[in-house]
Amino acid sequence: MIGLSKIKHFYNLFYLRGMSKLSIVIPAYNEEGSIVETLESLYQALQQAEIDHEIVVVNDNSKDQTLSILENLQKSISSLTIYTNPGPNGFGYAIRYGLERFKGDIVAVMMADLSDDPQDLIAFYRLMVEKNLDCVFGSRFIKGGSTHDYPKHKYIINRMANTIIRMLVGIPYNDSTNAFKMYRKNTIEGLKPFLSAHFNLTIELPLKAIIRGYSYDVLPNSWRNRKAGQSNLKIKEMGSRYLFILLYILIEKYLSRNDYLKK
């Protein structure tokens, strides 16, 4: 006899997967050297996995040929949607622009510089559907995770920052600054309004989700340093912005009297 847990498992695998369109929001600023390989590899992987999807690229007012390259790619990538963020500009603003416009039931945030692996995206999606989770987060620093050509000074700052976040917020998740994460559409709605304009959005979204009681799981993911272009992350400029979001999270956790918990 098939147990209830197995029936639920098969329901999630077949019915919910069929009903769960995946959107991928990708911010892009001056990514002419990476965007073609990033989108072509992503599209090919999603097609092979037979996942209903849309790829939403937000051109963050690029000064190079990123936009014209994107427009040309639409001829070969049928699921590609392009927006140009008129401003204000910045990593966080670009993602927020995409999060207001995606059409799927599930949304993932990925980078335009080929640092994230499309196979990890597929694993995230399948886990979310199978377990009916609200969020799936990646960690490069658990068993199975990896980094390639990670600058040493950034690695040290990353591990220190994540240790501080984990201790202060009281969570086991050890890679909050990782941009590669996935959410259900109703989870995104429950995390609004967004406060971050820049890379601090990478910690605002997961920390809000965790303290507000949304279900999540963590999978290992790989990260590769960009092959072309320059990183837009300026560590000296981001310290106070990360601290601002962290302080907000602590205030909400300890003083909001559960007003923002998932209903």
PDB file of N, CA and C in Angstrom, residues 164-241:
ATOM      1  N   ILE A 164      29.180  36.815  11.701  1.00  0.00           N
ATOM      2  CA  ILE A 164      28.526  37.846  12.517  1.00  0.00           C
ATOM      3  C   ILE A 164      27.010  37.793  12.326  1.00  0.00           C
ATOM      4  N   ILE A 165      26.571  37.695  11.071  1.00  0.00           N
ATOM      5  CA  ILE A 165      25.127  37.616  10.786  1.00  0.00           C
ATOM      6  C   ILE A 165      24.514  36.403  11.468  1.00  0.00           C
ATOM      7  N   ARG A 166      25.174  35.273  11.330  1.00  0.00           N
ATOM      8  CA  ARG A 166      24.629  34.035  11.897  1.00  0.00           C
ATOM      9  C   ARG A 166      24.506  34.124  13.418  1.00  0.00           C
ATOM     10  N   MET A 167      25.499  34.694  14.061  1.00  0.00           N
ATOM     11  CA  MET A 167      25.484  34.785  15.521  1.00  0.00           C
ATOM     12  C   MET A 167      24.442  35.787  16.009  1.00  0.00           C
ATOM     13  N   LEU A 168      24.379  36.947  15.372  1.00  0.00           N
ATOM     14  CA  LEU A 168      23.465  37.990  15.844  1.00  0.00           C
ATOM     15  C   LEU A 168      22.004  37.632  15.588  1.00  0.00           C
ATOM     16  N   VAL A 169      21.725  37.071  14.428  1.00  0.00           N
ATOM     17  CA  VAL A 169      20.333  36.742  14.092  1.00  0.00           C
ATOM     18  C   VAL A 169      19.926  35.398  14.690  1.00  0.00           C
ATOM     19  N   GLY A 170      20.914  34.560  14.989  1.00  0.00           N
ATOM     20  CA  GLY A 170      20.616  33.261  15.592  1.00  0.00           C
ATOM     21  C   GLY A 170      20.100  32.253  14.596  1.00  0.00           C
ATOM     22  N   ILE A 171      20.798  32.112  13.479  1.00  0.00           N
ATOM     23  CA  ILE A 171      20.373  31.190  12.430  1.00  0.00           C
ATOM     24  C   ILE A 171      21.539  30.276  12.063  1.00  0.00           C
ATOM     25  N   PRO A 172      21.241  29.079  11.528  1.00  0.00           N
ATOM     26  CA  PRO A 172      22.317  28.179  11.108  1.00  0.00           C
ATOM     27  C   PRO A 172      22.843  28.477   9.708  1.00  0.00           C
ATOM     28  N   TYR A 173      22.087  29.188   8.899  1.00  0.00           N
ATOM     29  CA  TYR A 173      22.471  29.444   7.517  1.00  0.00           C
ATOM     30  C   TYR A 173      23.760  30.260   7.463  1.00  0.00           C
ATOM     31  N   ASN A 174      24.742  29.791   6.687  1.00  0.00           N
ATOM     32  CA  ASN A 174      26.083  30.371   6.763  1.00  0.00           C
ATOM     33  C   ASN A 174      26.524  31.120   5.497  1.00  0.00           C
ATOM     34  N   ASP A 175      25.587  31.449   4.601  1.00  0.00           N
ATOM     35  CA  ASP A 175      25.981  32.140   3.369  1.00  0.00           C
ATOM     36  C   ASP A 175      24.908  33.142   2.938  1.00  0.00           C
ATOM     37  N   SER A 176      24.516  33.996   3.867  1.00  0.00           N
ATOM     38  CA  SER A 176      23.451  34.966   3.590  1.00  0.00           C
ATOM     39  C   SER A 176      23.817  35.921   2.471  1.00  0.00           C
ATOM     40  N   THR A 177      25.103  36.220   2.301  1.00  0.00           N
ATOM     41  CA  THR A 177      25.526  37.174   1.284  1.00  0.00           C
ATOM     42  C   THR A 177      25.528  36.584  -0.126  1.00  0.00           C
ATOM     43  N   ASN A 178      25.274  35.307  -0.236  1.00  0.00           N
ATOM     44  CA  ASN A 178      25.184  34.646  -1.537  1.00  0.00           C
ATOM     45  C   ASN A 178      23.952  35.176  -2.283  1.00  0.00           C
ATOM     46  N   ALA A 179      24.142  35.708  -3.473  1.00  0.00           N
ATOM     47  CA  ALA A 179      23.016  36.276  -4.227  1.00  0.00           C
ATOM     48  C   ALA A 179      22.098  35.210  -4.804  1.00  0.00           C
ATOM     49  N   PHE A 180      22.579  33.982  -4.929  1.00  0.00           N
ATOM     50  CA  PHE A 180      21.860  32.917  -5.623  1.00  0.00           C
ATOM     51  C   PHE A 180      20.832  32.271  -4.693  1.00  0.00           C
ATOM     52  N   LYS A 181      19.565  32.681  -4.849  1.00  0.00           N
ATOM     53  CA  LYS A 181      18.499  32.182  -3.991  1.00  0.00           C
ATOM     54  C   LYS A 181      17.200  32.064  -4.785  1.00  0.00           C
ATOM     55  N   MET A 182      16.230  31.349  -4.229  1.00  0.00           N
ATOM     56  CA  MET A 182      14.958  31.101  -4.917  1.00  0.00           C
ATOM     57  C   MET A 182      13.800  31.277  -3.938  1.00  0.00           C
ATOM     58  N   TYR A 183      12.698  31.866  -4.436  1.00  0.00           N
ATOM     59  CA  TYR A 183      11.538  32.167  -3.595  1.00  0.00           C
ATOM     60  C   TYR A 183      10.247  31.887  -4.364  1.00  0.00           C
ATOM     61  N   ARG A 184       9.206  31.555  -3.626  1.00  0.00           N
ATOM     62  CA  ARG A 184       7.877  31.525  -4.235  1.00  0.00           C
ATOM     63  C   ARG A 184       7.363  32.959  -4.375  1.00  0.00           C
ATOM     64  N   LYS A 185       6.447  33.134  -5.313  1.00  0.00           N
ATOM     65  CA  LYS A 185       5.939  34.481  -5.576  1.00  0.00           C
ATOM     66  C   LYS A 185       5.270  35.072  -4.343  1.00  0.00           C
ATOM     67  N   ASN A 186       4.486  34.265  -3.613  1.00  0.00           N
ATOM     68  CA  ASN A 186       3.818  34.806  -2.436  1.00  0.00           C
ATOM     69  C   ASN A 186       4.810  35.118  -1.309  1.00  0.00           C
ATOM     70  N   THR A 187       5.953  34.451  -1.322  1.00  0.00           N
ATOM     71  CA  THR A 187       6.990  34.774  -0.352  1.00  0.00           C
ATOM     72  C   THR A 187       7.574  36.157  -0.648  1.00  0.00           C
ATOM     73  N   ILE A 188       7.853  36.408  -1.915  1.00  0.00           N
ATOM     74  CA  ILE A 188       8.361  37.735  -2.303  1.00  0.00           C
ATOM     75  C   ILE A 188       7.385  38.824  -1.866  1.00  0.00           C
ATOM     76  N   GLU A 189       6.101  38.591  -2.064  1.00  0.00           N
ATOM     77  CA  GLU A 189       5.102  39.585  -1.649  1.00  0.00           C
ATOM     78  C   GLU A 189       5.145  39.795  -0.144  1.00  0.00           C
ATOM     79  N   GLY A 190       5.381  38.717   0.595  1.00  0.00           N
ATOM     80  CA  GLY A 190       5.412  38.807   2.048  1.00  0.00           C
ATOM     81  C   GLY A 190       6.658  39.453   2.608  1.00  0.00           C
ATOM     82  N   LEU A 191       7.674  39.657   1.769  1.00  0.00           N
ATOM     83  CA  LEU A 191       8.925  40.274   2.220  1.00  0.00           C
ATOM     84  C   LEU A 191       8.971  41.776   1.937  1.00  0.00           C
ATOM     85  N   LYS A 192       7.987  42.271   1.236  1.00  0.00           N
ATOM     86  CA  LYS A 192       7.958  43.701   0.909  1.00  0.00           C
ATOM     87  C   LYS A 192       7.531  44.523   2.131  1.00  0.00           C
ATOM     88  N   PRO A 193       7.886  45.816   2.165  1.00  0.00           N
ATOM     89  CA  PRO A 193       8.658  46.561   1.163  1.00  0.00           C
ATOM     90  C   PRO A 193      10.146  46.291   1.292  1.00  0.00           C
ATOM     91  N   PHE A 194      10.849  46.374   0.156  1.00  0.00           N
ATOM     92  CA  PHE A 194      12.285  46.184   0.156  1.00  0.00           C
ATOM     93  C   PHE A 194      12.979  47.502   0.473  1.00  0.00           C
ATOM     94  N   LEU A 195      14.068  47.407   1.209  1.00  0.00           N
ATOM     95  CA  LEU A 195      14.791  48.595   1.652  1.00  0.00           C
ATOM     96  C   LEU A 195      16.125  48.779   0.945  1.00  0.00           C
ATOM     97  N   SER A 196      16.695  47.703   0.436  1.00  0.00           N
ATOM     98  CA  SER A 196      18.063  47.739  -0.069  1.00  0.00           C
ATOM     99  C   SER A 196      18.139  48.243  -1.503  1.00  0.00           C
ATOM    100  N   ALA A 197      19.128  49.094  -1.748  1.00  0.00           N
ATOM    101  CA  ALA A 197      19.351  49.623  -3.092  1.00  0.00           C
ATOM    102  C   ALA A 197      20.511  48.936  -3.800  1.00  0.00           C
ATOM    103  N   HIS A 198      21.331  48.246  -3.041  1.00  0.00           N
ATOM    104  CA  HIS A 198      22.562  47.696  -3.617  1.00  0.00           C
ATOM    105  C   HIS A 198      22.721  46.221  -3.233  1.00  0.00           C
ATOM    106  N   PHE A 199      23.951  45.754  -3.050  1.00  0.00           N
ATOM    107  CA  PHE A 199      24.185  44.330  -2.802  1.00  0.00           C
ATOM    108  C   PHE A 199      23.642  43.885  -1.443  1.00  0.00           C
ATOM    109  N   ASN A 200      23.291  44.821  -0.580  1.00  0.00           N
ATOM    110  CA  ASN A 200      22.719  44.419   0.705  1.00  0.00           C
ATOM    111  C   ASN A 200      21.356  43.757   0.552  1.00  0.00           C
ATOM    112  N   LEU A 201      20.768  43.834  -0.652  1.00  0.00           N
ATOM    113  CA  LEU A 201      19.527  43.094  -0.898  1.00  0.00           C
ATOM    114  C   LEU A 201      19.744  41.592  -0.753  1.00  0.00           C
ATOM    115  N   THR A 202      20.979  41.142  -0.984  1.00  0.00           N
ATOM    116  CA  THR A 202      21.259  39.712  -0.882  1.00  0.00           C
ATOM    117  C   THR A 202      21.053  39.179   0.533  1.00  0.00           C
ATOM    118  N   ILE A 203      21.214  40.034   1.551  1.00  0.00           N
ATOM    119  CA  ILE A 203      20.943  39.571   2.913  1.00  0.00           C
ATOM    120  C   ILE A 203      19.546  39.971   3.379  1.00  0.00           C
ATOM    121  N   GLU A 204      19.004  41.047   2.832  1.00  0.00           N
ATOM    122  CA  GLU A 204      17.666  41.464   3.263  1.00  0.00           C
ATOM    123  C   GLU A 204      16.623  40.392   2.966  1.00  0.00           C
ATOM    124  N   LEU A 205      16.643  39.837   1.765  1.00  0.00           N
ATOM    125  CA  LEU A 205      15.608  38.874   1.376  1.00  0.00           C
ATOM    126  C   LEU A 205      15.631  37.605   2.235  1.00  0.00           C
ATOM    127  N   PRO A 206      16.768  36.905   2.352  1.00  0.00           N
ATOM    128  CA  PRO A 206      16.738  35.666   3.142  1.00  0.00           C
ATOM    129  C   PRO A 206      16.523  35.891   4.634  1.00  0.00           C
ATOM    130  N   LEU A 207      17.117  36.946   5.191  1.00  0.00           N
ATOM    131  CA  LEU A 207      16.967  37.178   6.629  1.00  0.00           C
ATOM    132  C   LEU A 207      15.528  37.531   6.984  1.00  0.00           C
ATOM    133  N   LYS A 208      14.871  38.336   6.147  1.00  0.00           N
ATOM    134  CA  LYS A 208      13.454  38.615   6.365  1.00  0.00           C
ATOM    135  C   LYS A 208      12.643  37.328   6.289  1.00  0.00           C
ATOM    136  N   ALA A 209      12.931  36.505   5.276  1.00  0.00           N
ATOM    137  CA  ALA A 209      12.177  35.251   5.106  1.00  0.00           C
ATOM    138  C   ALA A 209      12.327  34.355   6.327  1.00  0.00           C
ATOM    139  N   ILE A 210      13.536  34.261   6.847  1.00  0.00           N
ATOM    140  CA  ILE A 210      13.784  33.375   7.985  1.00  0.00           C
ATOM    141  C   ILE A 210      13.078  33.877   9.233  1.00  0.00           C
ATOM    142  N   ILE A 211      13.238  35.162   9.576  1.00  0.00           N
ATOM    143  CA  ILE A 211      12.658  35.645  10.825  1.00  0.00           C
ATOM    144  C   ILE A 211      11.139  35.794  10.726  1.00  0.00           C
ATOM    145  N   ARG A 212      10.619  35.857   9.502  1.00  0.00           N
ATOM    146  CA  ARG A 212       9.167  35.938   9.339  1.00  0.00           C
ATOM    147  C   ARG A 212       8.508  34.569   9.234  1.00  0.00           C
ATOM    148  N   GLY A 213       9.291  33.503   9.340  1.00  0.00           N
ATOM    149  CA  GLY A 213       8.721  32.176   9.459  1.00  0.00           C
ATOM    150  C   GLY A 213       8.437  31.445   8.157  1.00  0.00           C
ATOM    151  N   TYR A 214       9.057  31.863   7.069  1.00  0.00           N
ATOM    152  CA  TYR A 214       8.875  31.152   5.806  1.00  0.00           C
ATOM    153  C   TYR A 214       9.757  29.898   5.806  1.00  0.00           C
ATOM    154  N   SER A 215       9.235  28.826   5.233  1.00  0.00           N
ATOM    155  CA  SER A 215       9.987  27.576   5.200  1.00  0.00           C
ATOM    156  C   SER A 215      11.113  27.673   4.177  1.00  0.00           C
ATOM    157  N   TYR A 216      12.235  27.023   4.506  1.00  0.00           N
ATOM    158  CA  TYR A 216      13.366  27.057   3.582  1.00  0.00           C
ATOM    159  C   TYR A 216      14.257  25.843   3.775  1.00  0.00           C
ATOM    160  N   ASP A 217      15.042  25.570   2.772  1.00  0.00           N
ATOM    161  CA  ASP A 217      16.089  24.566   2.862  1.00  0.00           C
ATOM    162  C   ASP A 217      17.320  25.139   2.176  1.00  0.00           C
ATOM    163  N   VAL A 218      18.466  24.521   2.443  1.00  0.00           N
ATOM    164  CA  VAL A 218      19.730  25.005   1.905  1.00  0.00           C
ATOM    165  C   VAL A 218      20.388  23.907   1.091  1.00  0.00           C
ATOM    166  N   LEU A 219      20.814  24.251  -0.115  1.00  0.00           N
ATOM    167  CA  LEU A 219      21.549  23.328  -0.966  1.00  0.00           C
ATOM    168  C   LEU A 219      22.937  23.900  -1.249  1.00  0.00           C
ATOM    169  N   PRO A 220      23.916  23.025  -1.429  1.00  0.00           N
ATOM    170  CA  PRO A 220      25.233  23.522  -1.840  1.00  0.00           C
ATOM    171  C   PRO A 220      25.175  24.055  -3.262  1.00  0.00           C
ATOM    172  N   ASN A 221      25.932  25.093  -3.528  1.00  0.00           N
ATOM    173  CA  ASN A 221      26.044  25.582  -4.895  1.00  0.00           C
ATOM    174  C   ASN A 221      27.485  25.970  -5.177  1.00  0.00           C
ATOM    175  N   SER A 222      27.816  26.035  -6.448  1.00  0.00           N
ATOM    176  CA  SER A 222      29.173  26.400  -6.845  1.00  0.00           C
ATOM    177  C   SER A 222      29.202  27.850  -7.305  1.00  0.00           C
ATOM    178  N   TRP A 223      30.358  28.455  -7.216  1.00  0.00           N
ATOM    179  CA  TRP A 223      30.536  29.846  -7.640  1.00  0.00           C
ATOM    180  C   TRP A 223      31.867  29.963  -8.363  1.00  0.00           C
ATOM    181  N   ARG A 224      31.848  30.645  -9.497  1.00  0.00           N
ATOM    182  CA  ARG A 224      33.067  30.894 -10.268  1.00  0.00           C
ATOM    183  C   ARG A 224      33.253  32.391 -10.468  1.00  0.00           C
ATOM    184  N   ASN A 225      34.479  32.820 -10.350  1.00  0.00           N
ATOM    185  CA  ASN A 225      34.768  34.230 -10.588  1.00  0.00           C
ATOM    186  C   ASN A 225      34.535  34.561 -12.060  1.00  0.00           C
ATOM    187  N   ARG A 226      34.130  35.776 -12.319  1.00  0.00           N
ATOM    188  CA  ARG A 226      33.802  36.189 -13.671  1.00  0.00           C
ATOM    189  C   ARG A 226      35.001  36.044 -14.611  1.00  0.00           C
ATOM    190  N   LYS A 227      34.693  35.719 -15.878  1.00  0.00           N
ATOM    191  CA  LYS A 227      35.730  35.623 -16.901  1.00  0.00           C
ATOM    192  C   LYS A 227      35.988  36.965 -17.578  1.00  0.00           C
ATOM    193  N   ALA A 228      34.975  37.820 -17.609  1.00  0.00           N
ATOM    194  CA  ALA A 228      35.090  39.090 -18.317  1.00  0.00           C
ATOM    195  C   ALA A 228      34.437  40.194 -17.508  1.00  0.00           C
ATOM    196  N   GLY A 229      34.845  41.432 -17.781  1.00  0.00           N
ATOM    197  CA  GLY A 229      34.243  42.568 -17.102  1.00  0.00           C
ATOM    198  C   GLY A 229      34.768  42.735 -15.682  1.00  0.00           C
ATOM    199  N   GLN A 230      34.168  43.665 -14.979  1.00  0.00           N
ATOM    200  CA  GLN A 230      34.576  43.969 -13.616  1.00  0.00           C
ATOM    201  C   GLN A 230      33.410  43.803 -12.657  1.00  0.00           C
ATOM    202  N   SER A 231      33.728  43.337 -11.456  1.00  0.00           N
ATOM    203  CA  SER A 231      32.703  43.219 -10.426  1.00  0.00           C
ATOM    204  C   SER A 231      32.218  44.601 -10.022  1.00  0.00           C
ATOM    205  N   ASN A 232      30.898  44.700  -9.787  1.00  0.00           N
ATOM    206  CA  ASN A 232      30.323  45.972  -9.357  1.00  0.00           C
ATOM    207  C   ASN A 232      30.239  46.097  -7.838  1.00  0.00           C
ATOM    208  N   LEU A 233      30.673  45.044  -7.129  1.00  0.00           N
ATOM    209  CA  LEU A 233      30.644  45.064  -5.667  1.00  0.00           C
ATOM    210  C   LEU A 233      31.833  45.854  -5.138  1.00  0.00           C
ATOM    211  N   LYS A 234      31.565  46.944  -4.454  1.00  0.00           N
ATOM    212  CA  LYS A 234      32.600  47.767  -3.838  1.00  0.00           C
ATOM    213  C   LYS A 234      32.530  47.568  -2.325  1.00  0.00           C
ATOM    214  N   ILE A 235      33.464  46.776  -1.803  1.00  0.00           N
ATOM    215  CA  ILE A 235      33.405  46.359  -0.399  1.00  0.00           C
ATOM    216  C   ILE A 235      33.425  47.560   0.550  1.00  0.00           C
ATOM    217  N   LYS A 236      34.270  48.553   0.276  1.00  0.00           N
ATOM    218  CA  LYS A 236      34.366  49.709   1.173  1.00  0.00           C
ATOM    219  C   LYS A 236      33.045  50.467   1.264  1.00  0.00           C
ATOM    220  N   GLU A 237      32.301  50.480   0.158  1.00  0.00           N
ATOM    221  CA  GLU A 237      31.042  51.214   0.140  1.00  0.00           C
ATOM    222  C   GLU A 237      29.898  50.415   0.760  1.00  0.00           C
ATOM    223  N   MET A 238      30.045  49.079   0.823  1.00  0.00           N
ATOM    224  CA  MET A 238      28.912  48.248   1.206  1.00  0.00           C
ATOM    225  C   MET A 238      28.821  47.979   2.697  1.00  0.00           C
ATOM    226  N   GLY A 239      29.905  48.198   3.457  1.00  0.00           N
ATOM    227  CA  GLY A 239      29.892  47.847   4.872  1.00  0.00           C
ATOM    228  C   GLY A 239      28.752  48.481   5.636  1.00  0.00           C
ATOM    229  N   SER A 240      28.558  49.788   5.492  1.00  0.00           N
ATOM    230  CA  SER A 240      27.502  50.473   6.235  1.00  0.00           C
ATOM    231  C   SER A 240      26.121  50.049   5.737  1.00  0.00           C
ATOM    232  N   ARG A 241      25.996  49.719   4.450  1.00  0.00           N
ATOM    233  CA  ARG A 241      24.705  49.302   3.909  1.00  0.00           C
ATOM    234  C   ARG A 241      24.305  47.922   4.441  1.00  0.00           C
TER     235      ARG A 241
END
